CSV table of C-alpha atoms and ligand atoms in Angstrom, one decimal:
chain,number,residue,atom,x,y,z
A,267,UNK,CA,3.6,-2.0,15.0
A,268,UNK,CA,3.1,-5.4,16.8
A,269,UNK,CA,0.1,-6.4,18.0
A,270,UNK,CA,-0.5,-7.1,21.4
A,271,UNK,CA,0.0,-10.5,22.4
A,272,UNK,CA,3.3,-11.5,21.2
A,273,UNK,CA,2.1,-11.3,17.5
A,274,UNK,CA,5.6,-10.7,16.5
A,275,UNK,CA,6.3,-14.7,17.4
A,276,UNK,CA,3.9,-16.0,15.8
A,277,UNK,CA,4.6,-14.3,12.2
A,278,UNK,CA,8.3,-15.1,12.6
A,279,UNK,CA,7.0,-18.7,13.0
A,280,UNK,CA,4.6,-18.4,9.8
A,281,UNK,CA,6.8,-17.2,7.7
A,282,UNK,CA,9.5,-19.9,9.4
A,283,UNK,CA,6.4,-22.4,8.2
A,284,UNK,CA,6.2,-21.1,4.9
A,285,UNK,CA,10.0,-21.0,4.0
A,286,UNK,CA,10.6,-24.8,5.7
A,287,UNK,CA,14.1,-24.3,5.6
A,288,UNK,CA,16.5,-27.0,5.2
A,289,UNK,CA,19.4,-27.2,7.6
A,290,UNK,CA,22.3,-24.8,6.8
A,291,UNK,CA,19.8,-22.5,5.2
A,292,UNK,CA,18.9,-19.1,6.3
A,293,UNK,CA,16.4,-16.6,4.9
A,294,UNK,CA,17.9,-13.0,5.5
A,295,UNK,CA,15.3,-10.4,5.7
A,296,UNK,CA,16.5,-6.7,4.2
A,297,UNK,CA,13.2,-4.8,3.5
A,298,UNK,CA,12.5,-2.3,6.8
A,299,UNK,CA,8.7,-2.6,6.3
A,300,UNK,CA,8.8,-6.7,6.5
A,301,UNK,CA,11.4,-6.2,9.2
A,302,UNK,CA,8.6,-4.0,11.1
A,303,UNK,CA,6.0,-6.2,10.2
A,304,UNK,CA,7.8,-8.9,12.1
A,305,UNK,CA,9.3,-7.7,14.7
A,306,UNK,CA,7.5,-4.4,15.6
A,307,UNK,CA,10.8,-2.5,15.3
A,308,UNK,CA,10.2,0.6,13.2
A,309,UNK,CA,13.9,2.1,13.1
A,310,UNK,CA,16.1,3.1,9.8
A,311,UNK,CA,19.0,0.5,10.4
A,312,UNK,CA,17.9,-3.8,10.6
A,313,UNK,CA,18.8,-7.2,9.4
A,314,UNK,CA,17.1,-10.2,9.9
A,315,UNK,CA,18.0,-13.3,9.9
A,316,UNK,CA,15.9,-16.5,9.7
A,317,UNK,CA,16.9,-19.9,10.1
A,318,UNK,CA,14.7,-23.3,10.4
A,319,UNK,CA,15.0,-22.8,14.5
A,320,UNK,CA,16.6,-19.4,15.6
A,321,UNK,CA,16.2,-15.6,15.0
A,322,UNK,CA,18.5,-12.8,15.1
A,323,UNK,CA,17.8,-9.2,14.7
A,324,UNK,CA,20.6,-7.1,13.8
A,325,UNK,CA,20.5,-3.4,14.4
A,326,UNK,CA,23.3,-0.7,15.4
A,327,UNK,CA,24.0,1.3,18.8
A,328,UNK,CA,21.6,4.0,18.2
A,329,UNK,CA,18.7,1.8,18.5
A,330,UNK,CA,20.1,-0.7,21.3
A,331,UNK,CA,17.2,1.0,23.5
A,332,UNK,CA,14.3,0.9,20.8
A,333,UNK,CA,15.5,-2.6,20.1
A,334,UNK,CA,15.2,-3.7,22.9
A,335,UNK,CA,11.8,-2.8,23.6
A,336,UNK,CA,10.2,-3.3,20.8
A,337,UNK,CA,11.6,-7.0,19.5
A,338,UNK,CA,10.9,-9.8,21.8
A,339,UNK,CA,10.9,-12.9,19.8
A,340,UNK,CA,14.7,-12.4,18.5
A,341,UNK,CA,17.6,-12.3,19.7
A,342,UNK,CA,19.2,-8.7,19.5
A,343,UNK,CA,23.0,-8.0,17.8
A,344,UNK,CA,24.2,-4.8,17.6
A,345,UNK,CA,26.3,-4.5,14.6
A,346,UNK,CA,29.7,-2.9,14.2
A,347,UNK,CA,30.8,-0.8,11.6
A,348,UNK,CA,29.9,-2.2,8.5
A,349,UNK,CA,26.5,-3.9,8.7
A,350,UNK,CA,27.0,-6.7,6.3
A,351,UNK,CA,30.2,-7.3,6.8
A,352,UNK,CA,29.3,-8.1,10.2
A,353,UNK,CA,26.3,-9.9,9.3
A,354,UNK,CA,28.3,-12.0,6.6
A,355,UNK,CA,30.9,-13.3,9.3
A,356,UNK,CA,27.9,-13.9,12.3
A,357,UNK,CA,26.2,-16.3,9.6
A,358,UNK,CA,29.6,-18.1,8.8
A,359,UNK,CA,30.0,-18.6,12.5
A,360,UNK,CA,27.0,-20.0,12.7
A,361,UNK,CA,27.4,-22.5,10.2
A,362,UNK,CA,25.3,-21.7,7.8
A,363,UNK,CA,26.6,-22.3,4.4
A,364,UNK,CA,23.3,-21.3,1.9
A,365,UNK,CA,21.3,-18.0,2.0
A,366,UNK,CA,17.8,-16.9,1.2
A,367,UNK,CA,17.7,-13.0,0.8
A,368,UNK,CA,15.1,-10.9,-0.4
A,369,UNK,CA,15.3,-9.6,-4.5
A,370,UNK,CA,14.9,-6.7,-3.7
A,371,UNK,CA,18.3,-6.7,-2.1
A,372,UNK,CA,21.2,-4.5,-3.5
A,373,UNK,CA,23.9,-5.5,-5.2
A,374,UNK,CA,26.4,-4.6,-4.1
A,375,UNK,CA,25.2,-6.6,-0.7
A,376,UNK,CA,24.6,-9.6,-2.9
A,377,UNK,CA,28.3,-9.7,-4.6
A,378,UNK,CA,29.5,-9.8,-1.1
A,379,UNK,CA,26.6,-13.2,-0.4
A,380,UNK,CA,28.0,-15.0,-3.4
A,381,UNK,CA,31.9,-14.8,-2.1
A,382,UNK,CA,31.1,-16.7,1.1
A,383,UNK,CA,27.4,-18.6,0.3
A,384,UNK,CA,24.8,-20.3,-2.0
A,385,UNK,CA,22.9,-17.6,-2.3
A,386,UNK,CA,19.0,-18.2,-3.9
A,387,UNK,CA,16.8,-14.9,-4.3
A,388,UNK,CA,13.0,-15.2,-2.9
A,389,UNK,CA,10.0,-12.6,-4.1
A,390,UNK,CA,7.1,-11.8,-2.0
A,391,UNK,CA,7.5,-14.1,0.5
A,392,UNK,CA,7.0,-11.8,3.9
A,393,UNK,CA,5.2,-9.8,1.4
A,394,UNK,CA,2.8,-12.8,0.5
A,395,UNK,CA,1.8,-13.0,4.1
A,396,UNK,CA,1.0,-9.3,4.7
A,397,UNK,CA,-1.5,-9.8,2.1
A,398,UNK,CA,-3.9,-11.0,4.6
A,399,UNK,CA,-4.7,-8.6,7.4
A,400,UNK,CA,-5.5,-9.4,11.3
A,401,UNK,CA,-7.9,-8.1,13.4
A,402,UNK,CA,-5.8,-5.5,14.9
A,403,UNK,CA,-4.3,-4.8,11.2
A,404,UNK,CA,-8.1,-4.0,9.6
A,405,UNK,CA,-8.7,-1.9,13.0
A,406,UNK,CA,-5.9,0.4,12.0
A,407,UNK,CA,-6.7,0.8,8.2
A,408,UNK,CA,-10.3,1.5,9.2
A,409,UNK,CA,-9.6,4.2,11.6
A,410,UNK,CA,-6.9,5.7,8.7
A,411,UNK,CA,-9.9,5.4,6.3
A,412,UNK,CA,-12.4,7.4,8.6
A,413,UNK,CA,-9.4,9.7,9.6
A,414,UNK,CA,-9.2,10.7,6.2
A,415,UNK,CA,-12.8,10.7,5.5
A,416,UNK,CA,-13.5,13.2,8.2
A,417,UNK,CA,-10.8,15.5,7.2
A,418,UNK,CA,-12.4,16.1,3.9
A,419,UNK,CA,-16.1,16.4,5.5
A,420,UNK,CA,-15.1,19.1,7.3
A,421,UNK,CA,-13.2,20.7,4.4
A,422,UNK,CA,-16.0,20.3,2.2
A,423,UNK,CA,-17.5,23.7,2.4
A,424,UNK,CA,-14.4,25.8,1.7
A,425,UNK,CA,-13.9,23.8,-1.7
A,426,UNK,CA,-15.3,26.0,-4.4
A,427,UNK,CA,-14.4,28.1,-7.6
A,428,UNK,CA,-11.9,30.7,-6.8
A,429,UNK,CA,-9.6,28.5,-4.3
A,430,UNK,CA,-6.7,26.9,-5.7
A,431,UNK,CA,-5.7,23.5,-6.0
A,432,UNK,CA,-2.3,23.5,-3.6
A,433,UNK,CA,-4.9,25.6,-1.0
A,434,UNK,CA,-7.0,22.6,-0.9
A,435,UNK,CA,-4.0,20.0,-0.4
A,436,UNK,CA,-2.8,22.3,2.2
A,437,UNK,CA,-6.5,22.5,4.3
A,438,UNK,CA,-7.0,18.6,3.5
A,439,UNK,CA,-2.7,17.8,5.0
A,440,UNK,CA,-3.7,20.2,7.7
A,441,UNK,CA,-7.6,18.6,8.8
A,442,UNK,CA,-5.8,14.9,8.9
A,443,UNK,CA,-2.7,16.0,10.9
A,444,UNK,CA,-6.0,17.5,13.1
A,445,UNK,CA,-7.6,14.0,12.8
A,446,UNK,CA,-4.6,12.5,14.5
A,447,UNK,CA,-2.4,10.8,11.5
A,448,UNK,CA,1.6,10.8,12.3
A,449,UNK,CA,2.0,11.3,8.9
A,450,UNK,CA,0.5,12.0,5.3
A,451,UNK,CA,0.8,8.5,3.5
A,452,UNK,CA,1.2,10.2,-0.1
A,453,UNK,CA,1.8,13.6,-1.9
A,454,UNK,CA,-2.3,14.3,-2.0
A,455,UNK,CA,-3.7,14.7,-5.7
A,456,UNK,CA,-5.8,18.0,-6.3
A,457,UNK,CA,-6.6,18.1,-10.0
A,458,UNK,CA,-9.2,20.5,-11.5
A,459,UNK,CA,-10.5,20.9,-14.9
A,460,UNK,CA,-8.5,19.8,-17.8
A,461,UNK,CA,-5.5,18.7,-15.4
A,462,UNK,CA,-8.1,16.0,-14.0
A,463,UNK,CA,-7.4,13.8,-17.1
A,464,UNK,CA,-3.8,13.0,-15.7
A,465,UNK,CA,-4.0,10.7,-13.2
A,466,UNK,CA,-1.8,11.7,-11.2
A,467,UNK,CA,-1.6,15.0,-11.4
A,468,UNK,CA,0.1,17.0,-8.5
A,469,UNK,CA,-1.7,20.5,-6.8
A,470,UNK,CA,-0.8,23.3,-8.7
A,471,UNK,CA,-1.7,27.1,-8.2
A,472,UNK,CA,-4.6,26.9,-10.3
A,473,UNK,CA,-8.0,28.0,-8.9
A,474,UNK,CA,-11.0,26.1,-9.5
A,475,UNK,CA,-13.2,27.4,-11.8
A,476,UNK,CA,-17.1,26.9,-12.5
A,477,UNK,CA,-18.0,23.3,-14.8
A,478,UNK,CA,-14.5,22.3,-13.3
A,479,UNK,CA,-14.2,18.7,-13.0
A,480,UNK,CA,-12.6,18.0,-9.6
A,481,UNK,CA,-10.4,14.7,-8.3
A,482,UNK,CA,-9.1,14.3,-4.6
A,483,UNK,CA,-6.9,11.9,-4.0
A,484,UNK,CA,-5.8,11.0,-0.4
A,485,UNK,CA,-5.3,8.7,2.3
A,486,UNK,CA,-4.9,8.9,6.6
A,487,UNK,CA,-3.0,6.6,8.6
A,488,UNK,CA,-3.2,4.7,12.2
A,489,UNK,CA,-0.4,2.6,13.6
A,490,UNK,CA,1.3,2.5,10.3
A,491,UNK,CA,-1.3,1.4,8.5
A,492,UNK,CA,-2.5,3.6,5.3
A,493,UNK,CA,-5.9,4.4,3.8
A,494,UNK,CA,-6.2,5.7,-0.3
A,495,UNK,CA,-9.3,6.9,-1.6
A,496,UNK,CA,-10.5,9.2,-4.0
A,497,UNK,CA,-13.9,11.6,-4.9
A,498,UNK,CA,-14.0,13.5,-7.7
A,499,UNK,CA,-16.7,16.8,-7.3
A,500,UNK,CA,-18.4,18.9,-9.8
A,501,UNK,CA,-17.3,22.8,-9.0
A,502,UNK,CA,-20.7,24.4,-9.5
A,503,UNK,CA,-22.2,26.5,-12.4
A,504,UNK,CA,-21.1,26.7,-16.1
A,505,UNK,CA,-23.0,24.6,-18.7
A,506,UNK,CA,-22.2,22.2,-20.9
A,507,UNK,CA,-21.9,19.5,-18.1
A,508,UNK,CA,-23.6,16.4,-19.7
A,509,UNK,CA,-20.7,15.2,-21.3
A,510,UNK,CA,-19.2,15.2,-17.3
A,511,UNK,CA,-22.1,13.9,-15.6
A,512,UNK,CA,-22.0,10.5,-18.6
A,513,UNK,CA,-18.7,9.8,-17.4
A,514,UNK,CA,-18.8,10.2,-13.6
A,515,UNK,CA,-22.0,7.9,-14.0
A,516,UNK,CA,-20.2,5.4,-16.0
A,517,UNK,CA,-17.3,5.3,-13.4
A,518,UNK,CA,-19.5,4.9,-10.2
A,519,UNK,CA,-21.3,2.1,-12.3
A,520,UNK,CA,-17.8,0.7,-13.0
A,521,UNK,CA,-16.7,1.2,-9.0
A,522,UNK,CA,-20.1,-0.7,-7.6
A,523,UNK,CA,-20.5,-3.6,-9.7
A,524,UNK,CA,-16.3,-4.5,-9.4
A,525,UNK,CA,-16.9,-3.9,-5.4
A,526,UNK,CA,-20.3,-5.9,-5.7
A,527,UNK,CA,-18.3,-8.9,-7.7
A,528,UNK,CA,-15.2,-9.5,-5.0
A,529,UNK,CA,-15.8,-12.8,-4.3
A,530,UNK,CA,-13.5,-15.6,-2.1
A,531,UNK,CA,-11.8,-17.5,-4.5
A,532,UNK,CA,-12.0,-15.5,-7.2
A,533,UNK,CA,-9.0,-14.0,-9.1
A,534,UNK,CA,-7.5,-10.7,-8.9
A,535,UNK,CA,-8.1,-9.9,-12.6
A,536,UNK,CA,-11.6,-11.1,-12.1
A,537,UNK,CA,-12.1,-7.6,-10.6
A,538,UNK,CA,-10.4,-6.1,-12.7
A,539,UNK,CA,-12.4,-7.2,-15.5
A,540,UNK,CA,-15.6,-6.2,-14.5
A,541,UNK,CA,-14.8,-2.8,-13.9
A,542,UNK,CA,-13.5,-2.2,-17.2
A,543,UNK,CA,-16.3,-3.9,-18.9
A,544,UNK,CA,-18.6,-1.8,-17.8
A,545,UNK,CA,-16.2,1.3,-19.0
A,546,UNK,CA,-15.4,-0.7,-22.5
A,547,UNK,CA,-19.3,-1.5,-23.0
A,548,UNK,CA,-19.9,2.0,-23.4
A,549,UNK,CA,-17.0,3.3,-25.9
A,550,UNK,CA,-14.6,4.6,-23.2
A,551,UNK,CA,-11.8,1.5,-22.9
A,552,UNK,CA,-9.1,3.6,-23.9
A,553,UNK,CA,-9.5,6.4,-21.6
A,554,UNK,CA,-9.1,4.0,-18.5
A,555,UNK,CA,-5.7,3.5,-18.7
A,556,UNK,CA,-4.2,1.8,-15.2
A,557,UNK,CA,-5.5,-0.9,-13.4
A,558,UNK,CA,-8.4,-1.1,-10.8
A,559,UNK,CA,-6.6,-1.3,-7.6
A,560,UNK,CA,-3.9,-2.5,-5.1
A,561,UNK,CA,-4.0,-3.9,-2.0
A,562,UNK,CA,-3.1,-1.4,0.8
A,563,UNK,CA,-2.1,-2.1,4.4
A,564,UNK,CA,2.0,-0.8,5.6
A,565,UNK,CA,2.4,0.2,2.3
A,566,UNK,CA,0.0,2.5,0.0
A,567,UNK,CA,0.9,-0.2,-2.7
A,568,UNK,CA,0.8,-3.6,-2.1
A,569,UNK,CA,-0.3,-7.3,-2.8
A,570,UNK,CA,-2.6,-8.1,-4.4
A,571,UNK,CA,-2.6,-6.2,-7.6
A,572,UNK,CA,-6.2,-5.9,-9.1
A,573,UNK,CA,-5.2,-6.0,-12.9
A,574,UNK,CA,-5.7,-8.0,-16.2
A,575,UNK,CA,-2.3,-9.2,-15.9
A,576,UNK,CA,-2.7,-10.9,-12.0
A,577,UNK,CA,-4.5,-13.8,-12.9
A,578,UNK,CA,-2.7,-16.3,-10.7
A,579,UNK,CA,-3.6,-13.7,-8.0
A,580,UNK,CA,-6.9,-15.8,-5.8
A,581,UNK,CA,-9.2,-13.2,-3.7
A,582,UNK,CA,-9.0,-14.6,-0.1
A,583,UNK,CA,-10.6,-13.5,3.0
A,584,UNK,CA,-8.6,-10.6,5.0
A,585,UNK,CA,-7.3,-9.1,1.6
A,586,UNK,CA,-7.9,-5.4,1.5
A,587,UNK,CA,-7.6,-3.4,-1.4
A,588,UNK,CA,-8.5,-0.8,-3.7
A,589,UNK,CA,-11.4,-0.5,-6.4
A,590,UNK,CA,-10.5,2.9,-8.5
A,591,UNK,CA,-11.5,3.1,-12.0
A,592,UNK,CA,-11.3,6.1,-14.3
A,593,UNK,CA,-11.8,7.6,-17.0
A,594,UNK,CA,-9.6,10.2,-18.4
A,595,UNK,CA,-10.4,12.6,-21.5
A,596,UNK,CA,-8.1,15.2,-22.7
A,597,UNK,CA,-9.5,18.4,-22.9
A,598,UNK,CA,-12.6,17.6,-20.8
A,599,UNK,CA,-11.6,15.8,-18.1
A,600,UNK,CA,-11.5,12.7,-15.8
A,601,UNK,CA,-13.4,11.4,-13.0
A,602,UNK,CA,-12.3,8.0,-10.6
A,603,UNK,CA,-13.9,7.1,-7.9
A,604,UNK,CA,-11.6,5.0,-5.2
A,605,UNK,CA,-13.1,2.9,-2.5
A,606,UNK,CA,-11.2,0.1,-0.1
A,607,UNK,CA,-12.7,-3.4,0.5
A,608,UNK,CA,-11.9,-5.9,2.9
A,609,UNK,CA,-12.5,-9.6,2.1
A,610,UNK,CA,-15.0,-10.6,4.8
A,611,UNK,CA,-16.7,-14.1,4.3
A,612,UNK,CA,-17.5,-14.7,0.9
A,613,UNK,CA,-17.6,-11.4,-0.5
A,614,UNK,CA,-16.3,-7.9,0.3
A,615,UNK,CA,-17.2,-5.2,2.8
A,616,UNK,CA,-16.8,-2.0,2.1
A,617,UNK,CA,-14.6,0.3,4.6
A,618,UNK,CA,-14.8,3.9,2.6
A,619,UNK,CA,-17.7,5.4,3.5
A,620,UNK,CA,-18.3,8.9,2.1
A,621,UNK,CA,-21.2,9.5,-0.6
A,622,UNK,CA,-20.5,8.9,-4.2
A,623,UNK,CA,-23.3,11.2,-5.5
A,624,UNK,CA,-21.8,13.5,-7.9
A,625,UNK,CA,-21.8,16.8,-5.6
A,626,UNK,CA,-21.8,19.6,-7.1
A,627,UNK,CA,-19.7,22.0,-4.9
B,822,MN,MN1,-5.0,4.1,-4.9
């Protein structure tokens, strides 16, 4: 979506800022999301192309209407036939003899660049400016974070020993279609017991049982914009559950003091660090195996990246992303706890809300 007020303009002309291209240069634009992101047009088939003064959106018949309506700040070309083909000859009629494209671009399209340009391949650059969010951007990811949050409140009570996993991620896909989201950003994670040490586990038929440790994984949406958190419950009874409750404490430890370090200016792998400190400190280093979060906005994943390696990566106000550490033991168990911060001021604000008590359910 576009926000109101002719948005779409103004981040053509940032980006325009950004790329300060040189006459007979033109940046085309392949990826849909950063197509959307600029011009509001959320169809399957569009090109776009930048130069230093004009834009030109390129789509086919079926979406002459949609275009139409939804991109202002371009002007509209309905392609024929073959897409690039078409493209390719519009940019040599406009005299435009060098080409910016995007690496993620295929490449088969890029063979057919180098025939007839200079072709030079650009990374992150649309991507680099969705990294900071607007007003009406944080409004949207905030309303997919409490959509989400109050579809598993109100599921809460039928979560205990004796349902099964793929239940649960059926109730929870259910409650946030009932919230309102169009759709369900990501396959929802439902791991019990032993199968909660795989990160990523999928919902299986497996019931929960008592002394099962319990990871939900799942995320809402608003206007296109996605939310991604995660609890992880205790499923009541059985014994033995100290070893459990040492690492859950450890992880919310790990969760509060990387949210409570985000700080303006600081780098991405500054977060990163302090989170696993607190996990390393205490013997469990190995068992926290991915990095501690990801920015999240049109995408589930996105800039920044919160990991060791992202160290050119600075913390800037209107960032939001992820803080999720984990620890994951064979055999036992894992717990991660997954909360979303915004960069507000100096230091981060917290949009997840919902308690991170152990519950025992
Ligand atoms: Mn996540």
């Amino acid at each position: 979506m576009t926000p109101e007020g002719g948005s779409g303009q103004s981040r053509i002309d940032k980006l325009r800022q950004r790329l300060n291209l040189r006459a007979s240069w033109a940046f085309l634009i392949t990826n849909l999301i950063n197509i959307k992101y600029l011009t509001g047009f959320s169809g399957s088939s569009a090109y776009l192309l930048v130069s230093g003064v004009d834009s030109y959106f390129f789509t086919d018949f079926r979406y002459k209407e949609q275009a139409a309506a939804a991109v202002g700040a371009c002007d509209i070309i309905i392609t024929k036939k073959d897409p690039v083909r078409f493209i390719v000859n519009f940019i040599e009629k406009k005299k435009i003899t060098k080409l910016a494209f995007e690496d993620t671009l295929s490449y088969r399209t890029l063979r057919m660049f180098k025939q007839r340009f200079q072709v030079k391949a650009l990374r992150d650059t649309v991507e680099g400016i969705r990294i900071i969010k607007d007003a009406t951007e944080l409004w949207h990811i905030r309303r997919a974070a409490q959509r989400a949050e109050s579809a598993l409140s109100e599921l809460k009570p039928r979560i205990k020993a004796g349902v099964t996993e793929k239940a649960i991620a059926l109730m929870l896909e259910e409650g946030l279609k009932a919230q309102g989201v169009d759709s369900i950003p990501f396959e929802i994670i439902v791991a019990s017991g032993r199968r909660s040490s795989m990160p990523h586990a999928r919902a299986t038929d497996k019931v929960l049982e008592q002394g099962d440790l319990l990871i939900i994984d799942w995320g809402g949406d608003s206007g296109g914009y996605y939310s991604d958190m995660t609890r992880t419950f205790l499923v009541g009874g059985g014994n033995d559950l100290g070893k459990k409750k040492e690492i859950y404490d450890i992880v919310l430890k790990a969760n509060e003091e990387a949210r409570a370090s985000v700080r303006r200016g600081h780098r991405a792998s500054d977060v990163d660090g302090v989170a696993r400190s607190v996990i390393k400190d205490v013997g469990y280093g190995r068992y926290f195996g991915h990095s501690t979060g990801h920015g999240i906005g049109m995408e589930v994943h996105e800039l920044p990246y919160i990991s060791a390696m992202n160290r050119k990566q600075k913390i800037d106000e209107g960032m939001v992303f992820t803080v999720e550490p984990g620890i994951y033991i064979p055999e036992i168990g894992g717990v991660r706890i997954e909360d979303m911060v915004c960069v507000t001021g100096q230091t981060a604000e917290t949009i997840t809300s919902l308690s991170r008590d152990l519950e025992v359910l």
